[in-house]
């Protein structure tokens, strides 16, 4: 119908939330949104989806672009990798240096409330941005690639990394040294995909690329010789969000889902004489809940326990006389 709103027309009054449109972070991000009861339907080929139960619009963007959109205040919230935020920040530093070198000291009118803030680590998408070289190439450290060709899609972080190494070789160890924009002996070659093939194809002597399990790296005949950034998925927000209260609400919901994913609820019965020992084993996030049973001398205890620790915790509880031990999944939670 002619009078129906298009997605772009219907964004007014909605908080904009950027989500990776593809890649390794997409599915886990969608699972997180589902757990936070953010209800939406993404139509085919559309990169904007209106949330049904909250005044939010999801914007599906490449993960590498999300720090830019959040940092410029064009969207309010975003899920991306910490590596992408670091790469964006390095690019901003390089641009600022270029402006200073050109003599343009005037403030950029678009700089108001620039930058993004990390709200929380989301606990998935762990990886490492590493310097890699051929396993049989004779390179043992990052500094061995100084003056060589290095391929990467993280050109700003790679530039700063090798600028630091080159300055250290020259005897400069100042932690406040300006690495951004420094002319390098090392040649940084920007590659947008299949970075791991660059060495085998003769394009580069080494690369700077993301590593998850390391299997792709090994299959390409590469080995890691240094780590530039440890990364995982993070929730970021604009420094001037359009609706701060809604940002806080979404952050609380997502935080609740993450907590629920990490913890289980452990319930058991224990003689009151052993309660002190039991609470040392299951201290809970703040303190365990303890209630008296009808049977004299016995209490029931309920406490949150990290999921990865639950098996040894149950073993220890049994040793001190706990009975009727139950472990229950937590679907969501609120509060710290």
PDB file of C-alpha atoms in Angstrom, residues 37-276:
ATOM      1  CA  UNK A  37      13.289 -11.019  24.559  1.00  0.00           C
ATOM      2  CA  UNK A  38      14.054  -8.643  21.688  1.00  0.00           C
ATOM      3  CA  UNK A  39      11.418  -9.805  19.216  1.00  0.00           C
ATOM      4  CA  UNK A  40      11.840  -9.104  15.510  1.00  0.00           C
ATOM      5  CA  UNK A  41      11.521 -10.590  12.059  1.00  0.00           C
ATOM      6  CA  UNK A  42      14.190  -9.845   9.486  1.00  0.00           C
ATOM      7  CA  UNK A  43      12.787  -9.749   5.991  1.00  0.00           C
ATOM      8  CA  UNK A  44      14.877 -11.205   3.166  1.00  0.00           C
ATOM      9  CA  UNK A  45      17.740  -8.966   2.043  1.00  0.00           C
ATOM     10  CA  UNK A  46      16.713  -6.142   4.380  1.00  0.00           C
ATOM     11  CA  UNK A  47      19.372  -4.845   6.763  1.00  0.00           C
ATOM     12  CA  UNK A  48      16.851  -3.131   9.033  1.00  0.00           C
ATOM     13  CA  UNK A  49      14.415  -5.007  11.280  1.00  0.00           C
ATOM     14  CA  UNK A  50      11.875  -3.339  13.564  1.00  0.00           C
ATOM     15  CA  UNK A  51      11.580  -4.825  17.050  1.00  0.00           C
ATOM     16  CA  UNK A  52       7.967  -5.702  17.841  1.00  0.00           C
ATOM     17  CA  UNK A  53       7.911  -5.315  21.618  1.00  0.00           C
ATOM     18  CA  UNK A  54      10.319  -2.396  22.173  1.00  0.00           C
ATOM     19  CA  UNK A  55      11.006   0.949  20.446  1.00  0.00           C
ATOM     20  CA  UNK A  56      14.178  -0.412  18.829  1.00  0.00           C
ATOM     21  CA  UNK A  57      15.326  -0.995  15.262  1.00  0.00           C
ATOM     22  CA  UNK A  58      18.060  -3.523  14.530  1.00  0.00           C
ATOM     23  CA  UNK A  59      20.532  -2.481  11.838  1.00  0.00           C
ATOM     24  CA  UNK A  60      22.571  -5.316  10.312  1.00  0.00           C
ATOM     25  CA  UNK A  61      26.060  -4.087   9.410  1.00  0.00           C
ATOM     26  CA  UNK A  62      29.517  -5.579   8.780  1.00  0.00           C
ATOM     27  CA  UNK A  63      31.192  -6.047  12.182  1.00  0.00           C
ATOM     28  CA  UNK A  64      34.127  -3.906  11.035  1.00  0.00           C
ATOM     29  CA  UNK A  65      31.807  -0.939  10.364  1.00  0.00           C
ATOM     30  CA  UNK A  66      29.877  -1.050  13.640  1.00  0.00           C
ATOM     31  CA  UNK A  67      32.462   0.877  15.750  1.00  0.00           C
ATOM     32  CA  UNK A  68      32.364   3.682  13.160  1.00  0.00           C
ATOM     33  CA  UNK A  69      28.558   3.948  13.161  1.00  0.00           C
ATOM     34  CA  UNK A  70      28.415   3.827  16.977  1.00  0.00           C
ATOM     35  CA  UNK A  71      31.402   6.149  17.376  1.00  0.00           C
ATOM     36  CA  UNK A  72      29.846   8.758  15.107  1.00  0.00           C
ATOM     37  CA  UNK A  73      26.522   8.498  16.954  1.00  0.00           C
ATOM     38  CA  UNK A  74      24.647   7.210  13.919  1.00  0.00           C
ATOM     39  CA  UNK A  75      23.504   4.163  15.903  1.00  0.00           C
ATOM     40  CA  UNK A  76      23.134   3.929  19.683  1.00  0.00           C
ATOM     41  CA  UNK A  77      24.250   0.385  20.476  1.00  0.00           C
ATOM     42  CA  UNK A  78      26.258  -2.273  18.718  1.00  0.00           C
ATOM     43  CA  UNK A  79      27.660  -5.776  19.000  1.00  0.00           C
ATOM     44  CA  UNK A  80      31.097  -6.257  17.464  1.00  0.00           C
ATOM     45  CA  UNK A  81      34.533  -7.635  18.259  1.00  0.00           C
ATOM     46  CA  UNK A  82      36.983  -5.896  20.562  1.00  0.00           C
ATOM     47  CA  UNK A  83      39.515  -6.265  17.738  1.00  0.00           C
ATOM     48  CA  UNK A  84      37.288  -4.177  15.469  1.00  0.00           C
ATOM     49  CA  UNK A  85      36.971  -1.443  18.098  1.00  0.00           C
ATOM     50  CA  UNK A  86      40.748  -1.360  18.514  1.00  0.00           C
ATOM     51  CA  UNK A  87      41.233  -1.177  14.735  1.00  0.00           C
ATOM     52  CA  UNK A  88      38.724   1.682  14.503  1.00  0.00           C
ATOM     53  CA  UNK A  89      40.416   3.575  17.355  1.00  0.00           C
ATOM     54  CA  UNK A  90      43.811   3.138  15.698  1.00  0.00           C
ATOM     55  CA  UNK A  91      42.356   4.570  12.482  1.00  0.00           C
ATOM     56  CA  UNK A  92      40.976   7.564  14.375  1.00  0.00           C
ATOM     57  CA  UNK A  93      44.414   8.198  15.887  1.00  0.00           C
ATOM     58  CA  UNK A  94      46.006   8.034  12.449  1.00  0.00           C
ATOM     59  CA  UNK A  95      43.459  10.483  11.010  1.00  0.00           C
ATOM     60  CA  UNK A  96      43.984  12.885  13.910  1.00  0.00           C
ATOM     61  CA  UNK A  97      47.746  12.767  13.371  1.00  0.00           C
ATOM     62  CA  UNK A  98      47.338  13.421   9.648  1.00  0.00           C
ATOM     63  CA  UNK A  99      45.232  16.502  10.419  1.00  0.00           C
ATOM     64  CA  UNK A 100      47.829  17.776  12.868  1.00  0.00           C
ATOM     65  CA  UNK A 101      50.637  17.230  10.358  1.00  0.00           C
ATOM     66  CA  UNK A 102      48.677  19.134   7.718  1.00  0.00           C
ATOM     67  CA  UNK A 103      48.434  22.096  10.069  1.00  0.00           C
ATOM     68  CA  UNK A 104      44.665  21.779  10.437  1.00  0.00           C
ATOM     69  CA  UNK A 105      44.288  22.283  14.157  1.00  0.00           C
ATOM     70  CA  UNK A 106      40.669  23.373  13.991  1.00  0.00           C
ATOM     71  CA  UNK A 107      38.087  21.051  15.587  1.00  0.00           C
ATOM     72  CA  UNK A 108      36.134  18.842  13.241  1.00  0.00           C
ATOM     73  CA  UNK A 109      32.423  19.832  13.495  1.00  0.00           C
ATOM     74  CA  UNK A 110      31.553  16.126  13.322  1.00  0.00           C
ATOM     75  CA  UNK A 111      33.723  15.373  16.393  1.00  0.00           C
ATOM     76  CA  UNK A 112      31.018  16.127  18.966  1.00  0.00           C
ATOM     77  CA  UNK A 113      30.498  13.167  21.310  1.00  0.00           C
ATOM     78  CA  UNK A 114      32.762  11.081  19.087  1.00  0.00           C
ATOM     79  CA  UNK A 115      33.782   7.592  20.107  1.00  0.00           C
ATOM     80  CA  UNK A 116      32.125   4.558  21.603  1.00  0.00           C
ATOM     81  CA  UNK A 117      32.132   3.091  25.094  1.00  0.00           C
ATOM     82  CA  UNK A 118      32.338  -0.585  26.010  1.00  0.00           C
ATOM     83  CA  UNK A 119      29.282  -1.664  27.997  1.00  0.00           C
ATOM     84  CA  UNK A 120      30.252  -5.299  28.637  1.00  0.00           C
ATOM     85  CA  UNK A 121      32.088  -8.332  27.355  1.00  0.00           C
ATOM     86  CA  UNK A 122      29.545 -10.743  25.871  1.00  0.00           C
ATOM     87  CA  UNK A 123      31.491 -13.940  26.495  1.00  0.00           C
ATOM     88  CA  UNK A 124      31.582 -15.345  22.964  1.00  0.00           C
ATOM     89  CA  UNK A 125      33.639 -14.950  19.800  1.00  0.00           C
ATOM     90  CA  UNK A 126      36.992 -15.322  21.555  1.00  0.00           C
ATOM     91  CA  UNK A 127      39.942 -15.005  19.184  1.00  0.00           C
ATOM     92  CA  UNK A 128      43.392 -13.475  18.890  1.00  0.00           C
ATOM     93  CA  UNK A 129      44.755 -11.019  16.344  1.00  0.00           C
ATOM     94  CA  UNK A 130      48.181 -12.515  15.744  1.00  0.00           C
ATOM     95  CA  UNK A 131      51.287 -11.912  13.706  1.00  0.00           C
ATOM     96  CA  UNK A 132      51.801 -15.058  11.636  1.00  0.00           C
ATOM     97  CA  UNK A 133      54.640 -16.210   9.423  1.00  0.00           C
ATOM     98  CA  UNK A 134      55.485 -19.350   7.409  1.00  0.00           C
ATOM     99  CA  UNK A 135      56.353 -22.174   9.823  1.00  0.00           C
ATOM    100  CA  UNK A 136      59.516 -22.909   7.817  1.00  0.00           C
ATOM    101  CA  UNK A 137      60.352 -19.311   6.998  1.00  0.00           C
ATOM    102  CA  UNK A 138      62.832 -18.639   9.781  1.00  0.00           C
ATOM    103  CA  UNK A 139      60.769 -15.902  11.460  1.00  0.00           C
ATOM    104  CA  UNK A 140      60.582 -16.311  15.236  1.00  0.00           C
ATOM    105  CA  UNK A 141      59.443 -12.863  16.468  1.00  0.00           C
ATOM    106  CA  UNK A 142      57.453  -9.954  15.159  1.00  0.00           C
ATOM    107  CA  UNK A 143      60.603  -7.855  14.807  1.00  0.00           C
ATOM    108  CA  UNK A 144      61.937 -10.394  12.289  1.00  0.00           C
ATOM    109  CA  UNK A 145      59.330  -9.052   9.833  1.00  0.00           C
ATOM    110  CA  UNK A 146      60.556  -5.451  10.045  1.00  0.00           C
ATOM    111  CA  UNK A 147      61.234  -4.241   6.515  1.00  0.00           C
ATOM    112  CA  UNK A 148      59.218  -7.107   5.012  1.00  0.00           C
ATOM    113  CA  UNK A 149      55.786  -7.231   3.351  1.00  0.00           C
ATOM    114  CA  UNK A 150      52.922  -7.891   5.797  1.00  0.00           C
ATOM    115  CA  UNK A 151      49.371  -8.604   4.626  1.00  0.00           C
ATOM    116  CA  UNK A 152      46.329  -7.837   6.776  1.00  0.00           C
ATOM    117  CA  UNK A 153      42.808  -6.450   6.885  1.00  0.00           C
ATOM    118  CA  UNK A 154      43.738  -4.730  10.185  1.00  0.00           C
ATOM    119  CA  UNK A 155      45.952  -2.117   8.569  1.00  0.00           C
ATOM    120  CA  UNK A 156      45.853   0.463  11.392  1.00  0.00           C
ATOM    121  CA  UNK A 157      46.672  -1.974  14.198  1.00  0.00           C
ATOM    122  CA  UNK A 158      49.372  -3.589  12.061  1.00  0.00           C
ATOM    123  CA  UNK A 159      50.833  -0.157  11.338  1.00  0.00           C
ATOM    124  CA  UNK A 160      50.973   0.757  15.031  1.00  0.00           C
ATOM    125  CA  UNK A 161      52.417  -2.657  15.946  1.00  0.00           C
ATOM    126  CA  UNK A 162      55.305  -2.411  13.485  1.00  0.00           C
ATOM    127  CA  UNK A 163      55.835   1.297  14.199  1.00  0.00           C
ATOM    128  CA  UNK A 164      56.381   0.358  17.843  1.00  0.00           C
ATOM    129  CA  UNK A 165      58.828  -2.411  16.905  1.00  0.00           C
ATOM    130  CA  UNK A 166      60.744  -0.149  14.542  1.00  0.00           C
ATOM    131  CA  UNK A 167      61.038   2.571  17.186  1.00  0.00           C
ATOM    132  CA  UNK A 168      62.228   0.009  19.741  1.00  0.00           C
ATOM    133  CA  UNK A 169      64.917  -1.125  17.302  1.00  0.00           C
ATOM    134  CA  UNK A 170      65.999   2.513  17.099  1.00  0.00           C
ATOM    135  CA  UNK A 171      66.189   2.642  20.893  1.00  0.00           C
ATOM    136  CA  UNK A 172      62.938   4.539  21.491  1.00  0.00           C
ATOM    137  CA  UNK A 173      60.885   2.888  24.253  1.00  0.00           C
ATOM    138  CA  UNK A 174      58.587   5.803  25.176  1.00  0.00           C
ATOM    139  CA  UNK A 175      55.112   4.373  25.821  1.00  0.00           C
ATOM    140  CA  UNK A 176      53.627   7.736  24.785  1.00  0.00           C
ATOM    141  CA  UNK A 177      55.359   7.763  21.402  1.00  0.00           C
ATOM    142  CA  UNK A 178      53.119   8.620  18.439  1.00  0.00           C
ATOM    143  CA  UNK A 179      52.891   5.408  16.392  1.00  0.00           C
ATOM    144  CA  UNK A 180      49.975   6.475  14.214  1.00  0.00           C
ATOM    145  CA  UNK A 181      50.899   7.596  10.728  1.00  0.00           C
ATOM    146  CA  UNK A 182      54.635   7.028  11.202  1.00  0.00           C
ATOM    147  CA  UNK A 183      56.405   6.190   7.946  1.00  0.00           C
ATOM    148  CA  UNK A 184      57.413   2.522   8.118  1.00  0.00           C
ATOM    149  CA  UNK A 185      60.209   0.456   6.699  1.00  0.00           C
ATOM    150  CA  UNK A 186      57.727  -2.434   6.868  1.00  0.00           C
ATOM    151  CA  UNK A 187      55.198  -2.477   4.033  1.00  0.00           C
ATOM    152  CA  UNK A 188      51.610  -3.064   5.208  1.00  0.00           C
ATOM    153  CA  UNK A 189      49.508  -4.572   2.404  1.00  0.00           C
ATOM    154  CA  UNK A 190      45.735  -4.248   2.848  1.00  0.00           C
ATOM    155  CA  UNK A 191      43.858  -7.477   2.083  1.00  0.00           C
ATOM    156  CA  UNK A 192      40.105  -7.912   2.468  1.00  0.00           C
ATOM    157  CA  UNK A 193      39.885 -11.711   2.447  1.00  0.00           C
ATOM    158  CA  UNK A 194      41.833 -14.987   2.389  1.00  0.00           C
ATOM    159  CA  UNK A 195      44.653 -13.279   4.287  1.00  0.00           C
ATOM    160  CA  UNK A 196      46.101 -16.652   5.310  1.00  0.00           C
ATOM    161  CA  UNK A 197      46.911 -17.426   1.656  1.00  0.00           C
ATOM    162  CA  UNK A 198      49.035 -14.304   1.176  1.00  0.00           C
ATOM    163  CA  UNK A 199      52.337 -15.946   2.151  1.00  0.00           C
ATOM    164  CA  UNK A 200      51.828 -19.073   0.025  1.00  0.00           C
ATOM    165  CA  UNK A 201      50.960 -16.904  -2.981  1.00  0.00           C
ATOM    166  CA  UNK A 202      54.043 -14.737  -2.538  1.00  0.00           C
ATOM    167  CA  UNK A 203      52.066 -11.595  -1.762  1.00  0.00           C
ATOM    168  CA  UNK A 204      53.477 -11.206   1.761  1.00  0.00           C
ATOM    169  CA  UNK A 205      56.273 -12.473   3.992  1.00  0.00           C
ATOM    170  CA  UNK A 206      53.956 -12.510   7.004  1.00  0.00           C
ATOM    171  CA  UNK A 207      50.406 -11.592   7.971  1.00  0.00           C
ATOM    172  CA  UNK A 208      48.386 -10.103  10.831  1.00  0.00           C
ATOM    173  CA  UNK A 209      45.119 -12.011  11.068  1.00  0.00           C
ATOM    174  CA  UNK A 210      42.506 -13.372  13.471  1.00  0.00           C
ATOM    175  CA  UNK A 211      42.995 -16.837  14.943  1.00  0.00           C
ATOM    176  CA  UNK A 212      40.264 -18.858  16.663  1.00  0.00           C
ATOM    177  CA  UNK A 213      41.245 -22.525  16.836  1.00  0.00           C
ATOM    178  CA  UNK A 214      44.425 -22.130  14.799  1.00  0.00           C
ATOM    179  CA  UNK A 215      43.512 -24.920  12.382  1.00  0.00           C
ATOM    180  CA  UNK A 216      43.241 -22.608   9.343  1.00  0.00           C
ATOM    181  CA  UNK A 217      46.593 -21.079  10.187  1.00  0.00           C
ATOM    182  CA  UNK A 218      48.292 -24.480  10.456  1.00  0.00           C
ATOM    183  CA  UNK A 219      46.663 -25.707   7.241  1.00  0.00           C
ATOM    184  CA  UNK A 220      48.171 -22.694   5.455  1.00  0.00           C
ATOM    185  CA  UNK A 221      51.623 -23.597   6.769  1.00  0.00           C
ATOM    186  CA  UNK A 222      51.729 -20.643   9.169  1.00  0.00           C
ATOM    187  CA  UNK A 223      52.601 -20.243  12.837  1.00  0.00           C
ATOM    188  CA  UNK A 224      51.857 -17.446  15.283  1.00  0.00           C
ATOM    189  CA  UNK A 225      54.891 -15.447  16.400  1.00  0.00           C
ATOM    190  CA  UNK A 226      53.165 -12.714  18.422  1.00  0.00           C
ATOM    191  CA  UNK A 227      49.728 -11.555  19.581  1.00  0.00           C
ATOM    192  CA  UNK A 228      48.547  -8.015  18.855  1.00  0.00           C
ATOM    193  CA  UNK A 229      45.104  -8.117  20.532  1.00  0.00           C
ATOM    194  CA  UNK A 230      43.097 -10.640  22.568  1.00  0.00           C
ATOM    195  CA  UNK A 231      39.490 -10.260  21.454  1.00  0.00           C
ATOM    196  CA  UNK A 232      35.916 -11.329  22.071  1.00  0.00           C
ATOM    197  CA  UNK A 233      32.477  -9.939  21.267  1.00  0.00           C
ATOM    198  CA  UNK A 234      31.521  -6.801  23.190  1.00  0.00           C
ATOM    199  CA  UNK A 235      28.482  -4.550  23.540  1.00  0.00           C
ATOM    200  CA  UNK A 236      29.338  -0.927  22.773  1.00  0.00           C
ATOM    201  CA  UNK A 237      27.296   2.257  23.021  1.00  0.00           C
ATOM    202  CA  UNK A 238      27.461   5.777  21.664  1.00  0.00           C
ATOM    203  CA  UNK A 239      28.721   8.515  23.973  1.00  0.00           C
ATOM    204  CA  UNK A 240      25.480  10.374  23.244  1.00  0.00           C
ATOM    205  CA  UNK A 241      22.715   7.753  22.813  1.00  0.00           C
ATOM    206  CA  UNK A 242      19.275   8.945  21.713  1.00  0.00           C
ATOM    207  CA  UNK A 243      17.558   7.109  24.587  1.00  0.00           C
ATOM    208  CA  UNK A 244      19.903   6.421  27.553  1.00  0.00           C
ATOM    209  CA  UNK A 245      17.150   4.720  29.570  1.00  0.00           C
ATOM    210  CA  UNK A 246      16.513   2.222  26.765  1.00  0.00           C
ATOM    211  CA  UNK A 247      20.263   1.585  26.456  1.00  0.00           C
ATOM    212  CA  UNK A 248      20.379   0.758  30.169  1.00  0.00           C
ATOM    213  CA  UNK A 249      17.340  -1.526  29.835  1.00  0.00           C
ATOM    214  CA  UNK A 250      18.868  -3.489  26.953  1.00  0.00           C
ATOM    215  CA  UNK A 251      22.220  -3.704  28.740  1.00  0.00           C
ATOM    216  CA  UNK A 252      20.482  -5.088  31.850  1.00  0.00           C
ATOM    217  CA  UNK A 253      18.596  -7.684  29.800  1.00  0.00           C
ATOM    218  CA  UNK A 254      21.721  -8.796  27.949  1.00  0.00           C
ATOM    219  CA  UNK A 255      23.695  -8.872  31.182  1.00  0.00           C
ATOM    220  CA  UNK A 256      21.015 -11.119  32.665  1.00  0.00           C
ATOM    221  CA  UNK A 257      21.254 -13.533  29.745  1.00  0.00           C
ATOM    222  CA  UNK A 258      25.047 -13.702  30.023  1.00  0.00           C
ATOM    223  CA  UNK A 259      24.876 -14.388  33.752  1.00  0.00           C
ATOM    224  CA  UNK A 260      22.301 -17.113  33.155  1.00  0.00           C
ATOM    225  CA  UNK A 261      24.589 -18.732  30.585  1.00  0.00           C
ATOM    226  CA  UNK A 262      27.497 -18.827  33.050  1.00  0.00           C
ATOM    227  CA  UNK A 263      25.682 -20.046  36.155  1.00  0.00           C
ATOM    228  CA  UNK A 264      23.388 -22.807  37.357  1.00  0.00           C
ATOM    229  CA  UNK A 265      21.316 -22.929  40.545  1.00  0.00           C
ATOM    230  CA  UNK A 266      22.533 -25.555  43.003  1.00  0.00           C
ATOM    231  CA  UNK A 267      20.098 -26.680  45.722  1.00  0.00           C
ATOM    232  CA  UNK A 268      20.794 -29.215  48.468  1.00  0.00           C
ATOM    233  CA  UNK A 269      20.024 -30.218  52.054  1.00  0.00           C
ATOM    234  CA  UNK A 270      22.758 -30.219  54.713  1.00  0.00           C
ATOM    235  CA  UNK A 271      23.017 -30.666  58.495  1.00  0.00           C
ATOM    236  CA  UNK A 272      23.150 -27.250  60.162  1.00  0.00           C
ATOM    237  CA  UNK A 273      26.422 -28.257  61.806  1.00  0.00           C
ATOM    238  CA  UNK A 274      28.015 -28.481  58.355  1.00  0.00           C
ATOM    239  CA  UNK A 275      26.498 -25.239  57.011  1.00  0.00           C
ATOM    240  CA  UNK A 276      29.675 -23.221  57.477  1.00  0.00           C
TER     241      UNK A 276
END
